[in-house]
XYZ file of C-alpha atoms in Angstrom:
660
model
C -6.446 57.026 -12.881
C -8.612 56.800 -9.794
C -9.172 53.426 -8.131
C -11.727 53.014 -5.367
C -10.652 51.432 -2.098
C -13.005 48.533 -2.760
C -11.505 47.842 -6.175
C -7.972 48.266 -4.824
C -8.652 45.737 -2.076
C -10.006 43.298 -4.648
C -6.883 43.706 -6.801
C -4.609 43.173 -3.792
C -6.489 40.014 -2.811
C -6.242 38.696 -6.360
C -2.501 39.365 -6.413
C -2.049 37.593 -3.067
C -3.955 34.594 -4.359
C -1.659 34.425 -7.393
C 1.521 34.332 -5.302
C 0.170 31.907 -2.680
C 1.886 28.557 -2.928
C -0.067 25.884 -4.760
C -1.454 23.090 -2.590
C 0.330 19.713 -2.633
C -0.494 17.616 -5.709
C -3.118 14.876 -5.520
C -0.431 12.185 -5.779
C 1.162 13.413 -2.549
C -1.984 12.293 -0.713
C -2.991 9.163 -2.590
C 0.120 7.557 -4.069
C 1.569 4.397 -2.541
C 4.315 5.177 -0.064
C 7.811 3.831 -0.704
C 8.147 3.202 3.036
C 5.480 1.195 4.831
C 6.536 0.691 8.431
C 9.154 -1.046 10.563
C 9.455 -3.461 13.506
C 12.209 -4.299 15.967
C 13.581 -7.790 16.387
C 12.824 -9.381 19.778
C 16.338 -8.553 21.034
C 16.291 -5.023 19.596
C 19.485 -5.469 17.585
C 17.771 -5.357 14.190
C 15.010 -3.453 12.474
C 12.917 -4.932 9.672
C 11.375 -2.371 7.299
C 9.017 -2.517 4.321
C 10.701 -0.562 1.545
C 10.122 -0.025 -2.155
C 12.603 2.077 -4.127
C 13.455 2.959 -7.724
C 10.063 1.770 -8.981
C 10.718 -1.706 -7.578
C 8.191 -3.825 -5.728
C 7.987 -3.443 -1.952
C 10.666 -5.545 -0.316
C 11.694 -6.483 3.202
C 14.956 -4.975 4.453
C 16.798 -5.627 7.720
C 19.021 -3.012 9.360
C 21.659 -3.904 11.953
C 21.171 -0.939 14.272
C 24.632 -0.716 15.808
C 26.308 -0.484 12.385
C 23.300 0.743 10.312
C 24.170 -1.901 7.736
C 21.063 -2.666 5.649
C 20.277 -5.854 3.743
C 17.322 -6.434 1.416
C 16.354 -9.934 2.530
C 13.270 -10.482 0.370
C 11.966 -8.840 -2.786
C 10.001 -10.194 -5.742
C 9.775 -8.927 -9.307
C 6.055 -9.686 -9.709
C 4.531 -8.889 -6.308
C 5.052 -6.955 -3.081
C 5.842 -8.038 0.456
C 2.580 -7.821 2.406
C 2.894 -8.681 6.091
C 5.888 -9.836 8.095
C 6.761 -11.046 11.607
C 9.934 -11.914 13.447
C 9.872 -15.670 14.086
C 12.872 -15.237 16.364
C 15.947 -12.995 16.448
C 17.389 -14.604 13.317
C 14.396 -15.356 11.120
C 11.419 -13.592 9.535
C 8.145 -14.895 8.126
C 6.259 -12.924 5.486
C 3.430 -13.007 2.970
C 2.836 -11.144 -0.286
C 0.304 -8.766 -1.825
C 0.117 -7.385 -5.345
C -0.210 -3.606 -5.173
C -0.208 -3.363 -8.968
C -3.466 -5.276 -9.397
C -7.051 -4.421 -8.553
C -9.464 -6.954 -7.107
C -10.621 -8.164 -10.526
C -7.090 -9.067 -11.592
C -5.932 -10.688 -8.362
C -4.849 -14.238 -9.174
C -2.777 -15.189 -6.170
C -3.178 -15.788 -2.469
C -0.659 -14.168 -0.087
C 1.479 -17.297 0.235
C 3.821 -17.815 3.178
C 7.629 -17.578 3.241
C 10.535 -17.442 5.681
C 14.060 -16.068 5.393
C 16.972 -15.356 7.711
C 17.798 -11.771 8.597
C 20.884 -11.983 6.359
C 18.783 -13.031 3.356
C 19.783 -16.695 3.526
C 17.779 -19.878 4.200
C 14.805 -18.649 2.151
C 11.914 -21.103 2.036
C 8.349 -21.113 0.742
C 5.899 -22.614 3.219
C 2.484 -22.160 1.596
C 1.214 -21.910 -1.952
C 0.323 -18.625 -3.578
C -2.294 -20.313 -5.734
C -4.560 -23.332 -5.548
C -2.526 -25.852 -7.460
C -0.200 -28.735 -6.653
C 3.430 -27.692 -6.148
C 6.260 -29.220 -4.196
C 9.093 -27.561 -2.375
C 12.446 -27.924 -4.091
C 14.142 -28.379 -0.692
C 12.897 -31.743 0.498
C 10.020 -32.669 -1.799
C 7.543 -31.910 0.969
C 4.127 -30.652 -0.065
C 3.548 -26.977 0.628
C 0.687 -25.880 2.821
C -2.482 -24.922 0.903
C -3.024 -21.404 -0.424
C -5.559 -20.635 2.316
C -2.850 -20.671 5.020
C -2.384 -17.231 6.592
C -0.200 -15.545 9.171
C -1.773 -15.178 12.591
C -2.078 -11.552 13.696
C -0.085 -12.378 16.861
C 3.664 -12.850 17.007
C 3.838 -15.764 19.439
C 6.829 -16.590 21.614
C 9.511 -15.551 19.061
C 12.041 -17.855 20.715
C 12.076 -20.904 18.429
C 11.491 -21.911 14.806
C 7.818 -22.636 15.489
C 4.865 -20.348 14.812
C 1.099 -20.696 14.662
C -0.747 -19.994 11.423
C -4.415 -20.186 10.445
C -6.026 -22.517 7.956
C -9.010 -20.551 6.645
C -12.167 -22.354 5.597
C -14.045 -20.522 2.845
C -17.681 -20.831 1.839
C -18.736 -21.052 -1.786
C -19.177 -17.278 -1.838
C -15.624 -16.625 -0.726
C -16.528 -15.841 2.889
C -14.233 -17.111 5.667
C -16.428 -19.429 7.745
C -13.750 -20.994 9.978
C -10.150 -20.439 11.065
C -8.413 -23.570 12.236
C -4.964 -23.323 13.774
C -1.736 -25.059 12.729
C 1.570 -25.306 14.575
C 4.226 -24.807 11.905
C 7.956 -25.512 11.862
C 9.445 -22.731 9.742
C 12.656 -24.683 9.095
C 11.265 -27.865 7.571
C 7.673 -26.842 6.803
C 6.114 -29.522 8.979
C 2.774 -28.680 10.592
C 0.181 -30.170 12.918
C -3.413 -29.042 13.619
C -4.603 -27.783 16.987
C -7.611 -29.747 18.245
C -10.578 -27.685 19.353
C -14.357 -27.824 19.791
C -16.889 -25.980 17.620
C -16.300 -23.845 14.550
C -13.210 -21.741 15.233
C -13.390 -18.043 14.345
C -10.499 -16.460 16.262
C -7.647 -17.387 18.608
C -5.613 -15.778 21.379
C -2.126 -16.983 22.329
C -0.934 -16.807 25.920
C 2.250 -15.314 27.378
C 4.215 -18.343 26.195
C 2.907 -18.091 22.646
C 0.573 -21.079 23.014
C -3.146 -21.234 22.059
C -5.192 -20.447 25.147
C -8.469 -18.792 24.116
C -10.783 -19.666 21.250
C -13.881 -17.961 19.923
C -16.303 -20.294 18.162
C -19.403 -19.441 16.158
C -22.126 -21.952 15.382
C -25.187 -20.421 13.732
C -25.578 -17.209 15.739
C -24.190 -18.539 19.033
C -20.663 -17.419 19.838
C -18.667 -18.990 22.652
C -15.421 -17.981 24.280
C -13.525 -21.088 25.353
C -10.439 -21.426 27.541
C -7.892 -24.231 27.264
C -7.024 -24.961 30.897
C -3.268 -25.733 31.084
C -3.827 -27.935 34.147
C -6.442 -30.246 32.625
C -5.738 -29.652 28.893
C -9.506 -29.399 28.493
C -11.531 -26.623 26.903
C -14.122 -24.925 29.085
C -16.618 -22.244 28.136
C -16.203 -18.820 29.748
C -18.927 -16.953 27.906
C -21.754 -17.482 25.407
C -23.339 -14.600 23.492
C -24.911 -13.511 20.187
C -22.145 -13.719 17.618
C -23.566 -11.039 15.322
C -24.985 -8.391 17.641
C -22.699 -8.986 20.634
C -25.659 -9.108 23.018
C -24.834 -11.093 26.144
C -21.113 -10.443 25.866
C -19.655 -9.222 29.163
C -16.106 -8.801 27.922
C -13.697 -9.238 25.021
C -10.242 -10.747 25.636
C -7.314 -8.489 24.790
C -4.103 -10.292 25.743
C -2.291 -12.357 28.343
C 0.189 -10.510 30.526
C 3.693 -11.745 31.263
C 2.487 -13.315 34.514
C -0.226 -15.283 32.698
C -3.046 -12.961 33.750
C -5.782 -12.391 31.201
C -6.610 -8.788 30.361
C -10.050 -8.092 28.914
C -12.086 -5.142 27.679
C -15.465 -4.902 29.395
C -18.341 -2.451 29.738
C -20.156 -4.482 32.388
C -22.063 -2.079 34.624
C -21.024 0.966 32.612
C -21.683 2.640 29.277
C -18.089 2.791 28.041
C -15.705 -0.136 28.209
C -12.479 -0.197 30.224
C -9.502 -2.527 30.676
C -9.767 -5.159 33.438
C -7.922 -8.197 34.674
C -9.966 -11.370 34.501
C -9.922 -14.099 37.127
C -9.797 -17.337 35.108
C -10.053 -19.503 38.200
C -13.368 -18.004 39.313
C -14.557 -16.750 35.919
C -15.084 -13.125 36.920
C -13.745 -9.645 36.350
C -11.488 -7.931 38.838
C -13.534 -5.404 40.830
C -11.452 -2.417 39.703
C -10.578 -1.432 36.135
C -6.948 -0.947 35.156
C -7.348 1.725 32.454
C -10.343 3.746 31.289
C -10.534 6.490 28.670
C -12.545 9.641 29.285
C -15.353 9.749 26.732
C -14.272 6.655 24.777
C -14.488 2.890 24.878
C -11.150 1.317 25.707
C -9.051 0.505 22.684
C -5.394 -0.413 22.888
C -2.772 -3.081 23.546
C -0.339 -4.164 26.238
C 3.318 -3.123 26.054
C 5.495 -5.915 27.449
C 9.287 -6.023 27.713
C 11.655 -8.050 29.898
C 8.680 -10.097 31.113
C 7.117 -6.974 32.605
C 3.979 -5.039 31.739
C 5.411 -1.568 31.165
C 2.260 0.184 30.020
C -0.704 0.192 27.681
C -0.988 1.697 24.236
C -4.324 3.515 24.229
C -6.535 5.132 21.609
C -8.802 7.882 22.898
C -9.163 10.925 20.638
C -5.652 10.004 19.465
C -3.225 7.158 19.985
C -1.042 7.507 23.036
C 0.495 5.545 25.887
C -0.341 5.049 29.553
C 2.966 4.054 31.154
C 3.088 2.185 34.460
C 6.889 1.996 34.509
C 8.669 5.137 35.869
C 11.632 4.607 33.555
C 9.391 4.568 30.487
C 7.591 7.688 31.706
C 10.968 9.444 31.892
C 11.950 8.164 28.458
C 8.643 9.420 27.038
C 9.345 12.896 28.430
C 12.847 12.806 26.996
C 11.686 11.915 23.491
C 8.761 14.358 23.615
C 11.254 17.137 24.372
C 13.257 16.130 21.288
C 10.135 15.897 19.104
C 7.726 18.594 20.337
C 4.248 19.262 19.000
C 3.604 15.663 17.957
C 2.567 12.395 19.563
C 5.438 9.938 19.986
C 4.673 6.241 20.413
C 7.587 4.294 21.913
C 7.921 0.541 21.380
C 10.681 -1.265 23.294
C 11.956 -4.694 22.203
C 10.373 -7.738 23.845
C 13.693 -9.103 25.148
C 16.129 -6.186 24.770
C 19.855 -6.785 24.470
C 20.606 -3.248 23.260
C 19.492 0.297 24.079
C 17.414 0.826 20.920
C 13.669 1.575 20.914
C 11.318 2.299 18.019
C 9.464 5.626 17.884
C 6.420 6.405 15.746
C 5.761 10.132 15.539
C 2.657 11.825 14.126
C 0.126 14.633 14.457
C -3.006 15.837 12.718
C -0.781 17.597 10.171
C 2.157 15.201 10.025
C 1.895 11.708 8.519
C 3.527 8.992 10.561
C 7.336 8.938 10.830
C 9.380 6.010 12.138
C 12.561 6.685 14.107
C 15.004 4.720 16.233
C 16.331 6.070 19.515
C 19.287 4.869 21.546
C 18.612 5.363 25.242
C 22.352 5.230 26.072
C 23.735 7.628 23.452
C 20.471 9.569 22.941
C 20.964 9.169 19.214
C 17.718 9.735 17.277
C 17.580 8.700 13.615
C 14.723 8.682 11.140
C 14.050 5.359 9.439
C 11.316 6.432 7.062
C 8.031 8.281 6.753
C 4.644 7.769 5.201
C 3.461 10.210 2.503
C 6.913 11.838 2.311
C 5.788 14.662 -0.001
C 3.456 16.043 2.667
C 4.749 18.970 4.715
C 3.061 19.667 8.046
C 3.070 23.429 7.393
C 0.823 22.880 4.359
C -1.845 20.959 6.288
C -4.854 22.205 8.237
C -5.836 21.705 11.895
C -8.055 18.783 12.891
C -9.992 18.561 16.134
C -12.719 16.597 17.853
C -15.889 18.653 18.332
C -19.303 17.846 19.786
C -22.787 18.970 18.843
C -26.293 18.096 19.992
C -28.683 16.148 17.797
C -32.356 17.127 17.728
C -33.194 14.609 20.457
C -30.437 15.916 22.720
C -27.864 13.185 22.023
C -24.280 14.424 22.009
C -22.602 13.597 18.696
C -18.796 13.606 18.321
C -17.388 14.801 15.002
C -14.011 15.497 13.427
C -13.556 18.982 12.013
C -10.671 19.675 9.630
C -10.090 23.238 8.409
C -7.949 24.716 5.631
C -4.342 25.517 6.542
C -4.548 29.285 5.938
C -7.175 31.942 6.368
C -9.985 32.594 8.806
C -12.057 29.430 9.459
C -15.367 31.149 8.706
C -18.025 30.926 6.020
C -16.199 28.154 4.175
C -17.535 25.715 1.619
C -18.170 22.520 3.576
C -17.838 18.830 2.763
C -19.695 16.585 5.208
C -17.767 13.324 4.950
C -19.665 10.272 6.242
C -17.722 7.189 7.325
C -18.546 3.679 6.157
C -19.312 0.641 8.261
C -21.411 1.977 9.801
C -20.674 -0.028 12.971
C -17.113 1.304 13.286
C -15.332 4.289 14.731
C -14.909 6.718 11.881
C -12.023 9.017 12.749
C -9.119 9.901 14.994
C -6.796 12.819 15.667
C -4.207 12.001 13.052
C -3.234 12.886 9.513
C -6.163 11.880 7.326
C -5.431 11.895 3.593
C -9.005 12.499 2.415
C -9.836 15.243 4.903
C -6.507 17.013 4.476
C -6.717 16.835 0.689
C -10.074 18.596 0.800
C -8.839 21.089 3.410
C -5.842 22.070 1.275
C -8.325 22.831 -1.510
C -10.091 25.327 0.716
C -12.907 23.214 2.152
C -13.922 22.667 5.738
C -14.518 18.965 6.399
C -16.927 17.621 9.014
C -16.946 13.880 9.802
C -19.811 13.022 12.185
C -19.590 10.020 14.507
C -23.360 9.522 14.215
C -25.244 7.115 16.490
C -24.383 3.545 15.617
C -20.680 4.427 15.456
C -18.585 2.379 17.853
C -16.002 3.587 20.340
C -18.266 6.040 22.164
C -20.168 3.716 24.465
C -22.879 1.074 24.272
C -25.733 3.568 24.304
C -24.359 5.441 21.294
C -23.924 2.162 19.411
C -27.322 0.683 20.288
C -29.076 3.961 19.408
C -28.156 3.334 15.784
C -29.788 -0.066 15.450
C -32.403 -0.059 12.681
C -31.831 3.662 12.120
C -30.473 3.710 8.566
C -32.054 6.746 6.917
C -33.752 7.756 10.175
C -32.027 9.002 13.368
C -28.590 8.169 11.970
C -29.372 10.389 9.000
C -30.749 13.123 11.247
C -27.461 13.168 13.176
C -25.611 13.993 9.961
C -28.076 16.738 9.050
C -27.883 18.191 12.573
C -24.091 18.269 12.316
C -24.365 20.179 9.050
C -26.658 22.750 10.629
C -24.294 23.032 13.605
C -21.320 23.807 11.340
C -23.331 26.523 9.608
C -24.592 27.969 12.905
C -21.043 28.052 14.297
C -19.952 30.088 11.287
C -17.536 27.503 9.915
C -19.638 26.805 6.836
C -21.533 28.779 4.241
C -24.979 27.196 4.327
C -25.356 27.655 0.576
C -22.164 25.740 -0.219
C -22.382 22.307 1.424
C -21.726 18.958 -0.244
C -22.391 15.538 1.280
C -19.921 12.726 0.563
C -19.044 9.193 1.644
C -18.273 5.601 0.696
C -20.128 2.334 1.389
C -22.589 3.195 4.193
C -21.353 6.767 3.731
C -22.510 6.506 0.121
C -25.942 5.362 1.306
C -26.100 8.282 3.745
C -25.070 10.683 0.976
C -27.950 9.598 -1.245
C -30.462 9.596 1.615
C -29.267 13.036 2.738
C -29.756 14.540 -0.719
C -33.253 13.053 -0.833
C -34.335 13.650 2.773
C -32.740 17.078 3.369
C -32.490 18.702 -0.079
C -32.351 22.216 1.395
C -29.074 21.412 3.189
C -26.938 19.976 0.424
C -26.097 21.485 -2.927
C -24.380 18.349 -4.272
C -23.248 14.840 -3.387
C -20.274 12.537 -3.942
C -20.752 8.850 -3.234
C -18.575 5.881 -4.037
C -19.232 2.140 -3.614
C -22.409 3.114 -1.786
C -25.406 0.979 -0.814
C -28.497 2.194 -2.680
C -31.090 -0.257 -1.368
C -31.073 -2.500 1.718
C -33.049 -5.229 -0.054
C -30.179 -5.477 -2.566
C -27.876 -6.299 0.344
C -30.059 -9.307 1.135
C -30.488 -10.382 -2.477
C -28.658 -8.652 -5.306
C -29.646 -11.220 -7.899
C -27.881 -14.255 -9.267
C -25.487 -12.243 -11.439
C -24.135 -9.961 -8.684
C -22.699 -12.040 -5.860
C -21.835 -10.512 -2.495
C -19.285 -11.471 0.167
C -21.787 -10.828 2.973
C -22.107 -14.139 4.790
C -25.391 -16.027 5.005
C -25.103 -15.896 8.817
C -24.810 -12.105 8.799
C -27.855 -11.835 6.536
C -29.850 -14.257 8.688
C -28.847 -13.165 12.191
C -27.063 -9.820 12.049
C -28.734 -7.592 9.478
C -32.335 -8.126 10.684
C -31.368 -6.843 14.155
C -28.975 -4.043 13.232
C -30.393 -2.801 9.928
C -33.897 -4.189 9.410
C -35.828 -7.366 8.741
C -36.859 -7.573 5.079
C -40.305 -8.888 6.043
C -41.119 -7.381 9.437
C -39.581 -4.009 8.580
C -40.525 -3.949 4.898
C -42.309 -0.589 5.093
C -39.348 1.044 6.852
C -36.839 -0.344 4.365
C -39.006 0.935 1.539
C -39.177 4.406 3.064
C -35.409 4.527 3.623
C -34.372 3.190 0.223
C -32.554 5.735 -1.974
C -33.320 3.533 -4.983
C -37.070 3.607 -4.386
C -36.958 7.402 -3.985
C -34.401 8.160 -6.691
C -36.773 10.467 -8.568
C -36.686 12.885 -5.599
C -32.968 13.542 -5.986
C -32.318 16.807 -7.849
C -28.792 17.914 -6.902
C -25.635 17.256 -8.961
C -24.187 13.865 -8.037
C -20.835 12.140 -8.607
C -21.049 8.330 -8.379
C -18.136 5.868 -8.557
C -18.106 2.064 -8.280
C -15.724 -0.840 -8.606
C -16.579 -3.387 -11.258
C -15.265 -6.224 -9.065
C -16.819 -5.084 -5.773
C -18.081 -8.065 -3.757
C -19.216 -6.083 -0.709
C -21.498 -3.618 -2.544
C -21.800 -5.035 -6.071
C -21.969 -2.539 -8.893
C -25.658 -3.170 -9.533
C -26.347 -0.900 -6.545
C -24.876 1.987 -8.508
C -26.193 0.978 -11.918
C -29.780 0.693 -10.726
C -29.666 4.037 -8.940
C -27.958 5.843 -11.819
C -30.544 4.527 -14.275
C -33.431 5.473 -11.972
C -32.136 9.043 -11.556
C -31.508 9.329 -15.285
C -35.035 8.195 -16.095
C -36.468 10.788 -13.710
C -34.414 13.495 -15.413
C -34.164 15.685 -12.307
C -30.431 15.532 -11.579
C -27.120 15.693 -13.374
C -25.180 12.511 -12.573
C -21.475 12.042 -13.272
C -20.666 8.331 -13.356
C -17.308 6.569 -13.204
C -16.550 2.857 -13.054
C -13.160 1.396 -12.215
C -13.533 -2.048 -13.756
C -10.686 -3.735 -11.888
C -11.443 -2.296 -8.440
C -13.343 -3.793 -5.526
C -14.821 -2.037 -2.472
C -12.579 1.010 -2.672
C -9.601 2.015 -4.762
C -6.474 -0.087 -4.272
C -4.544 1.281 -7.264
C -2.851 4.699 -6.943
C -3.769 5.869 -10.449
C -7.446 5.220 -9.678
C -7.250 7.032 -6.337
C -5.586 9.988 -8.033
C -8.116 9.980 -10.869
C -11.075 9.762 -8.478
C -9.982 12.554 -6.165
C -9.151 14.705 -9.166
C -12.749 14.238 -10.272
C -13.941 15.076 -6.762
C -11.871 18.261 -6.747
C -13.295 19.435 -10.069
C -16.840 18.464 -9.073
C -16.657 20.363 -5.775
C -15.067 23.426 -7.343
C -17.848 23.510 -9.900
C -20.681 23.166 -7.395
C -19.574 24.689 -4.067
C -16.085 26.047 -4.728
C -14.925 29.517 -3.834
C -16.785 32.275 -5.721
């Protein structure tokens, strides 16, 4: 028998493909994790962790670090622990969330509870639902269901905390956030007086309310409560929906009482500054700036000292000011090479323990504890534990030029094995769109696609935030226009660079990314062989008015003041909105399309998808696969729906652009 070299090579390749290890299962990427993070007590003696085990609901466990004795201090049979904070060294406050229910079936608010670190002195502080109940402890009325934890920990040195009392509109939109001072032992509370309609708060170094953002119509004001006069004074007034006129955004108060703010005054990209509250002006010199990125991060404070700043450039990292912390960082990096290690010291340490979060583009986040005296390093838990770094592909930040010369950042994720050339490509468009889309980290969606053999490109098109004011402003009123061109130019770049096979490209995205997917298929049909869109906008007019039956959680203020400036005015820009409406141009779409929507979506109600699907079906030019998850909202909260959806995506891509 004679076999040609060409046929022999083909047989050898086929045999190699058969013995190659199968990629991780879909559930490894999209199941709920049994471990969901950890946080040190203020003194560093204890670690609180969110843990679910043996098919039980997520609970709150506390570990005594010196003995490694663990106690489950809170766990419910019908719901999960949601958020938690240390009130002080002995007590924790937490709320709940039901991970077993989609948006349609949610019946309860988060509630508010406290418990000691040994599991004793449990108390409910706020209702989970809007009905009259009384505490069994002292017959005191519980706080209403719309009482929420503040996203700041406060002083952590007493039984008092601050919580928000959210004011909702008839459409379920939060219109105000008043502040309450709450005694976690007896449940007593008192409101904090303030001017205007409160929208956000900032506590000072002593855990007391010091800054307030108000919003009345479209006018936002930043107000400062002067500790000397106990009077509020206005520091800044600006457009609350577009941000125009805003010179800075407050970040935090330092241990010395100094205010640290993020500002882009006089520059394109923002940096971290100190702010002079006495003279109402920025310090002349910035403290931290990030090359190529707007500043994003938080202060790291311990022992009443500012040790450094957690930063987020292409990836999360730390800029240490303290020489001892710099040395500790080097020590831990040597123990855990090839990954980024984020060190968090306790606020008021009484032990040598610190918390370490370790991650890379291929490794989901791990949590470890490290003893600086004994150099003992122990893993506490990890996210997505079935994922092995060796099975994941590389992810990097790349840049390409748009047709008008603008530099566009993008995230490129490649398959874990094989030459990164001539691959089938998925162009994954982020939602928002006024957000930063990606980072150098382990991304479940991109890595799932990469392990299936696809290159994944995620453009940070104009309008994305985090890359400077000019990049953000360039996206105003550019839905379907320059923003769309940026995505198409990125696709052509990936083909020109040899990463992608130009005949095997699929466009995909959710929310705004769903809109961009539909517009891309219509506007640039020669580029894309198929599309996958979920919970996507199909017509901008439907965002303004979806009809009486399909209510939206977009606020009336956003529709009146924000959308006309950032997206388009329904009257003044009517012709543009018509020309950039996928729904109006549905008959032009001819490629295979997978559409998925949540039946209980309040952000992009399902009529967006229904109207577009029906219009495409009537035209008869495209094959549309439709799926509706009745109980879901704006995205998939339930693991079985995530697994089902991405299984459909995998089959759809394999059918349309998969490997020959």
